[in-house]
Amino acid sequence: MLKSPAGVRTGQVEVPLIDLTAQLATIRDAVDEAITRVVESQRFVLGRPVEELEERIADLVGVGHAVGCASGTDALLLPLRLLGEGGAGDVVVPAFTFFATAGAVHNAGLRPVFCDVSEDTFNVTAETVDEAWTTDTVGVIPVHLFGQMAPVEEITARARERGAWVLEDAAQAIGTVREHGGRTLRAGGVGDAGAFSFFPTKNLGAFGEGGIVTTDDASLAGRLREYRIHGGIQMYRHDVVGTNSRLHTLQAAVLLAKLPWLEQWNEARARNAQRYLDGLAGLPDVVLPTTLPGNRHIYNQFTLRVTNRDGLRRHLDEHGVGSGVYYPVPLHLQPCFRDRGHREGDFPVSERLSETVLSLPIFPELTGEQIDTVIHRIREFHGAA
Ligand SMILES: *Cc1c(COP(=O)(O)O)cnc(C)c1O
């Protein structure tokens, strides 16, 4: 029997939904050293580690600029404030995503307009975005949900024809790509800007909060740098009213120490996913996640669609297997967006997904035995063990 890091119950392999202590063992020395260097410098705000991380992330995404900020939510909010230029307007966002995508639009003084998603990929398509388009639409936020890209090149081409901008929500998609039309498109590098999160459970996680905005637009990057320090690069001169949203130097140092591992972690997630795909094939009540041709999938989540989702979740829980529901309520039915006047049935795919999705443990350090345990429990629940 495996002695899993989360602890042992007799006769049972425990499989937590996520276990960050397993990753810590890999990176401990490098991270300890990086933290010590920042502590000894006593320079905790911006500085060289932040600049270096910005350069590395810009390279990874294939754009000219990256600007660190306090969280993934701020990596959406800050460019929205600047792209929206303080004015009003509608921004098309998926109904099926993490709340921050729409919350940031609202907090930037813009109006989130919801669209449905594809049942196969969980992502928006050019068609679902088109259906939601209003005469007041000024921008779109395609989300690269769970670790594979939405068809952002098509969405961006259509948006530009209409004079609108595109902000990619790439919080769950750091390092992923899409081969399309003979080109390699990188998450966060196709639209006007991309937003990434370093929340600990993302594929590249900090020891706390952090985020970064990517863009090829030098003027937008400059304005973001100004905006994150109260709208003034020069001390005590404020050209615009900004805010305080900086990436902590300690977090940048931790992220720099972890970055060399990102590619291996993303590959390990994909290997784990393949083991699930093989082991769970052919179950009549389980729909496995699909990857679009040309897409790389880095599985921030491995998400099934299951008829009796809540029953399966209980069964897994009773047998020491963690799982998660991302996301149980589509955004158009959230109480805070009541004034949009939506009702059940408006976005049927998003609603069906919220009732059927179940995410399984997929973190890179999972063992084969742990994955096989999860597979066994799911097959057992469906009478196919
Ligand atoms: C995590 C996440 C965010 C927000 O990131 P934070 O760092 O938690 O603020 C935004 N959008 C999506 C899709 C996310 O998964």
Coordinates of C-alpha atoms and ligand atoms in Angstrom, one line a residue:
M1 CA 0.0 0.0 0.0
L2 CA 1.2 3.5 -0.9
K3 CA 2.1 5.9 1.9
S4 CA 0.7 9.0 0.4
P5 CA 1.9 12.4 1.7
A6 CA -1.6 13.2 2.8
G7 CA -1.6 10.4 5.3
V8 CA -2.7 6.8 5.4
R9 CA -5.9 5.1 6.2
T10 CA -5.6 1.3 6.6
G11 CA -6.1 -0.6 3.4
Q12 CA -6.8 2.5 1.3
V13 CA -4.7 4.6 -1.1
E14 CA -5.5 8.3 -0.3
V15 CA -5.6 10.6 -3.3
P16 CA -6.0 14.3 -2.5
L17 CA -7.4 16.6 -5.2
I18 CA -4.2 18.6 -4.9
D19 CA -1.0 18.1 -2.8
L20 CA 1.5 21.0 -3.0
T21 CA 3.8 19.4 -0.4
A22 CA 4.8 16.8 -2.9
Q23 CA 6.1 19.6 -5.2
L24 CA 7.9 21.4 -2.4
A25 CA 10.2 18.4 -2.0
T26 CA 11.4 19.0 -5.6
I27 CA 12.1 22.7 -5.4
R28 CA 12.9 23.2 -1.7
D29 CA 16.6 24.1 -2.0
A30 CA 16.2 26.5 -4.9
V31 CA 13.3 28.2 -3.3
D32 CA 14.9 28.5 0.1
E33 CA 17.9 30.1 -1.5
A34 CA 15.9 32.5 -3.6
I35 CA 13.9 33.6 -0.5
T36 CA 17.0 34.1 1.6
R37 CA 18.5 36.3 -1.1
V38 CA 15.5 38.6 -1.1
V39 CA 15.4 38.6 2.7
E40 CA 19.0 39.6 2.9
S41 CA 18.6 42.4 0.4
Q42 CA 15.6 43.7 2.4
R43 CA 14.2 45.0 -0.9
F44 CA 10.6 43.6 -1.0
V45 CA 9.0 45.8 -3.6
L46 CA 9.6 45.4 -7.3
G47 CA 13.4 45.3 -8.2
R48 CA 15.4 42.8 -10.1
P49 CA 13.5 39.5 -9.4
V50 CA 10.3 41.0 -10.6
E51 CA 11.9 42.4 -13.8
E52 CA 13.6 39.1 -14.5
L53 CA 10.3 37.2 -14.1
E54 CA 8.6 39.7 -16.4
E55 CA 11.3 39.1 -19.1
R56 CA 11.0 35.3 -18.7
I57 CA 7.2 35.3 -18.9
A58 CA 7.2 37.6 -21.9
D59 CA 9.6 35.2 -23.7
L60 CA 7.5 32.2 -22.8
V61 CA 4.4 33.9 -24.2
G62 CA 6.2 35.3 -27.2
V63 CA 5.4 39.0 -26.6
G64 CA 7.4 42.1 -26.0
H65 CA 6.2 42.9 -22.5
A66 CA 5.0 41.4 -19.2
V67 CA 3.9 43.4 -16.2
G68 CA 3.6 41.8 -12.7
C69 CA 0.8 42.6 -10.4
A70 CA -0.9 41.5 -7.2
S71 CA -3.1 38.6 -8.4
G72 CA -4.7 37.0 -11.5
T73 CA -7.8 39.0 -10.8
D74 CA -5.7 42.3 -11.0
A75 CA -4.1 40.9 -14.2
L76 CA -7.6 41.2 -15.6
L77 CA -8.7 44.3 -13.8
L78 CA -5.7 46.5 -14.7
P79 CA -5.8 46.1 -18.5
L80 CA -9.6 46.3 -18.4
R81 CA -9.3 49.7 -16.8
L82 CA -6.9 50.9 -19.5
L83 CA -8.4 49.1 -22.5
G84 CA -11.8 50.4 -21.4
E85 CA -10.4 53.9 -21.0
G86 CA -12.6 54.6 -18.1
G87 CA -15.7 54.5 -20.3
A88 CA -18.7 52.3 -20.4
G89 CA -19.3 49.4 -22.7
D90 CA -20.1 45.7 -22.9
V91 CA -17.5 43.0 -22.6
V92 CA -18.4 39.4 -23.7
V93 CA -17.3 36.8 -21.2
P94 CA -18.2 33.1 -20.9
A95 CA -21.0 32.1 -18.5
F96 CA -18.9 29.0 -17.6
T97 CA -15.7 30.3 -16.0
F98 CA -14.2 31.3 -12.6
F99 CA -16.0 34.3 -11.2
A100 CA -13.1 36.7 -11.5
T101 CA -13.4 36.9 -15.3
A102 CA -16.8 38.7 -15.0
G103 CA -16.1 40.3 -11.6
A104 CA -13.1 42.2 -13.0
V105 CA -15.2 43.5 -15.9
H106 CA -17.8 44.9 -13.4
N107 CA -15.1 46.4 -11.2
A108 CA -13.5 48.1 -14.2
G109 CA -16.9 50.0 -14.7
L110 CA -17.8 47.9 -17.8
R111 CA -20.7 45.5 -18.3
P112 CA -20.2 41.7 -18.5
V113 CA -22.3 40.2 -21.3
F114 CA -22.4 36.4 -21.1
C115 CA -22.0 33.9 -23.8
D116 CA -22.3 30.1 -23.9
V117 CA -19.4 27.6 -24.4
S118 CA -18.7 24.5 -26.3
E119 CA -19.8 21.3 -24.5
D120 CA -16.7 19.4 -25.8
T121 CA -13.9 21.9 -24.8
F122 CA -15.7 24.0 -22.1
N123 CA -14.4 27.0 -24.0
V124 CA -16.0 29.9 -25.9
T125 CA -16.0 29.7 -29.7
A126 CA -16.2 32.4 -32.3
E127 CA -19.9 31.6 -32.8
T128 CA -20.9 31.7 -29.1
V129 CA -19.1 35.1 -28.8
D130 CA -20.9 36.3 -32.0
E131 CA -24.3 35.3 -30.6
A132 CA -23.7 37.5 -27.5
W133 CA -22.3 40.5 -29.4
T134 CA -24.2 43.8 -28.7
T135 CA -24.0 47.2 -30.3
D136 CA -22.2 48.4 -27.2
T137 CA -19.6 45.6 -27.2
V138 CA -16.1 47.1 -26.7
G139 CA -14.1 43.9 -25.9
V140 CA -14.1 40.1 -25.4
I141 CA -12.4 37.9 -22.7
P142 CA -11.9 34.4 -24.1
V143 CA -10.9 32.1 -21.2
H144 CA -8.5 29.2 -21.9
L145 CA -10.3 27.0 -19.4
F146 CA -8.7 24.1 -17.6
G147 CA -5.5 24.3 -19.7
Q148 CA -6.3 24.3 -23.4
M149 CA -6.8 27.4 -25.6
A150 CA -10.0 28.7 -27.0
P151 CA -9.9 29.6 -30.8
V152 CA -8.6 33.0 -29.8
E153 CA -7.1 33.8 -33.3
E154 CA -10.6 33.7 -34.8
I155 CA -12.2 35.6 -32.0
T156 CA -9.5 38.2 -32.2
A157 CA -9.8 38.6 -36.0
R158 CA -13.6 39.1 -35.7
A159 CA -13.2 41.5 -32.7
R160 CA -10.7 43.7 -34.6
E161 CA -13.0 43.9 -37.6
R162 CA -15.5 45.5 -35.2
G163 CA -13.0 47.8 -33.5
A164 CA -13.1 45.8 -30.3
W165 CA -10.2 44.5 -28.2
V166 CA -9.4 41.0 -26.8
L167 CA -8.1 40.2 -23.3
E168 CA -7.2 36.5 -22.9
D169 CA -7.9 35.0 -19.5
A170 CA -4.9 32.6 -19.5
A171 CA -5.0 32.1 -15.7
Q172 CA -5.2 28.3 -16.2
A173 CA -3.0 28.1 -19.3
I174 CA 0.6 29.2 -18.7
G175 CA 2.9 27.6 -21.2
T176 CA 0.2 26.1 -23.5
V177 CA 0.0 26.5 -27.3
R178 CA -2.3 26.0 -30.2
E179 CA -1.0 25.1 -33.7
H180 CA -3.2 26.9 -36.2
G181 CA -2.8 27.9 -39.9
G182 CA 0.9 26.9 -39.8
R183 CA 1.6 29.1 -36.8
T184 CA 2.2 28.3 -33.1
L185 CA -0.1 30.5 -31.0
R186 CA 0.8 30.9 -27.4
A187 CA -1.8 31.4 -24.6
G188 CA -1.8 35.1 -23.6
G189 CA 0.1 36.1 -26.8
V190 CA -2.7 36.4 -29.4
G191 CA -5.1 39.1 -28.1
D192 CA -4.3 42.7 -27.1
A193 CA -3.3 41.4 -23.7
G194 CA -3.2 38.2 -21.6
A195 CA -3.9 37.7 -17.9
F196 CA -2.1 35.1 -15.8
S197 CA -2.5 34.0 -12.2
F198 CA 0.1 32.6 -9.9
F199 CA -2.4 31.4 -7.3
P200 CA -0.9 28.4 -5.6
T201 CA -3.1 25.8 -7.4
K202 CA -2.3 27.1 -10.9
N203 CA 0.3 25.3 -13.0
L204 CA 2.9 27.8 -11.9
G205 CA 2.0 28.8 -8.4
A206 CA 3.5 31.3 -6.0
F207 CA 3.7 31.0 -2.2
G208 CA 0.6 33.3 -2.0
E209 CA -1.0 35.6 -4.5
G210 CA 0.4 37.0 -7.7
G211 CA -0.4 37.7 -11.3
I212 CA 1.1 39.1 -14.6
V213 CA -0.2 40.8 -17.7
T214 CA 1.4 40.0 -21.1
T215 CA 1.1 42.3 -24.2
D216 CA 2.9 43.2 -27.4
D217 CA 1.7 46.8 -27.0
A218 CA 4.6 48.9 -25.6
S219 CA 2.2 51.8 -24.8
L220 CA -0.2 49.5 -22.9
A221 CA 2.7 47.9 -21.0
G222 CA 4.0 51.4 -20.0
R223 CA 0.6 52.5 -18.8
L224 CA 0.2 49.2 -16.8
R225 CA 3.6 49.9 -15.1
E226 CA 2.4 53.3 -14.2
Y227 CA -1.1 52.2 -13.2
R228 CA 0.2 49.5 -10.7
I229 CA 2.0 52.3 -8.7
H230 CA -0.8 54.8 -8.4
G231 CA -0.5 56.1 -11.9
G232 CA 2.9 57.7 -11.5
I233 CA 6.3 56.3 -12.5
Q234 CA 7.9 59.6 -11.2
M235 CA 7.5 59.9 -7.5
Y236 CA 4.6 62.1 -6.5
R237 CA 3.5 63.0 -10.0
H238 CA 0.3 61.3 -11.1
D239 CA -0.8 61.4 -14.7
V240 CA -3.7 59.1 -14.1
V241 CA -5.3 57.6 -11.0
G242 CA -4.0 54.1 -10.6
T243 CA -3.8 51.7 -7.7
N244 CA -1.4 49.6 -5.7
S245 CA -1.0 46.3 -7.4
R246 CA 2.5 45.0 -7.5
L247 CA 3.9 41.5 -7.6
H248 CA 5.8 40.9 -4.4
T249 CA 9.6 40.5 -4.9
L250 CA 9.5 37.4 -2.6
Q251 CA 6.8 35.8 -4.9
A252 CA 8.8 36.7 -8.0
A253 CA 11.9 35.0 -6.5
V254 CA 9.8 31.9 -5.7
L255 CA 8.3 31.8 -9.2
L256 CA 11.8 32.2 -10.8
A257 CA 13.0 29.2 -8.9
K258 CA 10.0 27.2 -10.0
L259 CA 9.9 28.3 -13.6
P260 CA 12.5 25.8 -14.9
W261 CA 10.2 23.0 -13.8
L262 CA 7.0 24.3 -15.5
E263 CA 7.5 22.4 -18.7
Q264 CA 8.1 19.1 -16.9
W265 CA 5.1 19.7 -14.6
N266 CA 2.9 20.4 -17.6
E267 CA 4.1 17.2 -19.3
A268 CA 3.5 15.2 -16.1
R269 CA -0.1 16.5 -16.0
A270 CA -0.6 15.5 -19.6
R271 CA 0.8 12.0 -18.9
N272 CA -1.5 11.7 -15.9
A273 CA -4.4 12.7 -18.1
Q274 CA -3.5 10.1 -20.7
R275 CA -3.6 7.4 -18.0
Y276 CA -7.1 8.5 -17.0
L277 CA -8.2 8.6 -20.6
D278 CA -7.0 5.0 -21.2
G279 CA -8.4 3.7 -17.9
L280 CA -11.8 5.4 -18.1
A281 CA -12.5 4.8 -21.8
G282 CA -15.8 3.2 -22.7
L283 CA -17.8 4.0 -19.6
P284 CA -21.3 4.8 -20.8
D285 CA -22.1 7.5 -18.2
V286 CA -18.8 9.2 -18.3
V287 CA -17.7 11.7 -21.0
L288 CA -14.0 12.3 -21.0
P289 CA -12.4 15.7 -21.7
T290 CA -11.4 16.3 -25.4
T291 CA -8.6 18.3 -26.8
L292 CA -9.1 20.2 -30.1
P293 CA -6.8 19.2 -33.0
G294 CA -3.7 21.4 -32.9
N295 CA -4.2 22.2 -29.2
R296 CA -1.7 21.3 -26.4
H297 CA -3.6 20.6 -23.2
I298 CA -1.7 21.3 -19.9
Y299 CA -4.6 20.1 -17.6
N300 CA -4.9 22.7 -14.9
Q301 CA -8.0 20.6 -14.4
F302 CA -8.9 17.1 -15.7
T303 CA -12.7 17.4 -15.9
L304 CA -15.2 14.7 -16.6
R305 CA -18.9 15.0 -17.4
V306 CA -20.9 12.5 -15.4
T307 CA -24.6 11.8 -15.3
N308 CA -24.7 11.2 -11.5
R309 CA -22.0 13.7 -10.6
D310 CA -23.0 14.2 -7.0
G311 CA -23.3 10.4 -6.4
L312 CA -19.9 9.7 -7.9
R313 CA -18.4 12.6 -5.9
R314 CA -19.7 11.1 -2.6
H315 CA -18.4 7.6 -3.6
L316 CA -14.9 9.0 -4.3
D317 CA -15.0 11.0 -1.0
E318 CA -16.0 7.9 1.0
H319 CA -12.9 6.1 -0.5
G320 CA -10.4 8.8 0.2
V321 CA -10.3 10.3 -3.3
G322 CA -10.6 14.1 -3.6
S323 CA -12.5 15.8 -6.4
G324 CA -13.8 19.2 -7.2
V325 CA -16.7 20.9 -9.0
Y326 CA -15.5 23.8 -11.2
Y327 CA -17.9 25.5 -11.5
P328 CA -21.3 24.6 -9.8
V329 CA -23.2 27.8 -10.8
P330 CA -22.9 29.5 -14.2
L331 CA -22.2 33.2 -13.9
H332 CA -25.5 34.4 -15.6
L333 CA -27.4 32.8 -12.7
Q334 CA -25.3 34.3 -9.9
P335 CA -27.3 36.5 -7.6
C336 CA -25.0 39.5 -8.1
F337 CA -25.8 39.6 -11.9
R338 CA -29.5 39.4 -11.3
D339 CA -30.0 42.8 -13.0
R340 CA -28.9 41.2 -16.3
G341 CA -32.4 39.5 -16.3
H342 CA -31.1 36.0 -17.2
R343 CA -33.0 32.9 -16.4
E344 CA -32.4 29.2 -16.5
G345 CA -32.3 28.0 -20.1
D346 CA -30.5 31.1 -21.5
F347 CA -27.1 29.3 -21.7
P348 CA -28.0 25.6 -21.8
V349 CA -24.5 24.2 -22.3
S350 CA -23.0 26.2 -19.4
E351 CA -26.0 25.1 -17.2
R352 CA -25.6 21.5 -18.1
L353 CA -21.9 21.6 -17.5
S354 CA -22.4 23.1 -14.0
E355 CA -24.6 20.1 -13.2
T356 CA -22.3 17.4 -14.6
V357 CA -18.6 18.4 -14.4
L358 CA -16.3 16.7 -11.9
S359 CA -12.5 17.4 -11.7
L360 CA -10.2 14.7 -10.7
P361 CA -6.7 14.9 -9.0
I362 CA -4.2 15.7 -11.8
F363 CA -1.2 17.4 -10.0
P364 CA 2.2 16.4 -11.5
E365 CA 3.4 14.3 -8.6
L366 CA 0.5 11.9 -8.6
T367 CA 1.8 8.3 -8.7
G368 CA 0.5 5.6 -11.1
E369 CA -1.0 3.8 -8.2
Q370 CA -2.9 6.8 -7.1
I371 CA -4.3 7.4 -10.6
D372 CA -5.2 3.7 -10.9
T373 CA -7.0 3.9 -7.6
V374 CA -9.1 6.8 -8.9
I375 CA -9.9 4.9 -12.1
H376 CA -10.9 1.8 -10.1
R377 CA -13.2 3.8 -7.9
I378 CA -14.9 5.4 -10.9
R379 CA -15.3 2.1 -12.7
E380 CA -16.6 0.5 -9.5
F381 CA -19.2 3.2 -9.1
H382 CA -20.4 2.6 -12.7
G383 CA -20.5 -1.2 -12.1
A384 CA -17.5 -1.7 -14.5
A385 CA -14.7 -2.5 -12.0
Ligands
LIG1 C1 -7.6 31.7 -10.9 C2 -8.3 32.4 -12.0 C3 -8.5 33.8 -12.0 C4 -8.0 34.7 -10.9 O1 -6.8 34.6 -10.4 P1 -6.4 35.0 -8.9 O2 -4.9 34.9 -8.9 O3 -7.0 33.9 -8.0 O4 -6.9 36.3 -8.6 C5 -9.1 34.4 -13.1 N1 -9.6 33.6 -14.1 C6 -9.5 32.3 -14.1 C7 -10.1 31.5 -15.2 C8 -8.9 31.6 -13.0 O5 -8.8 30.3 -13.0

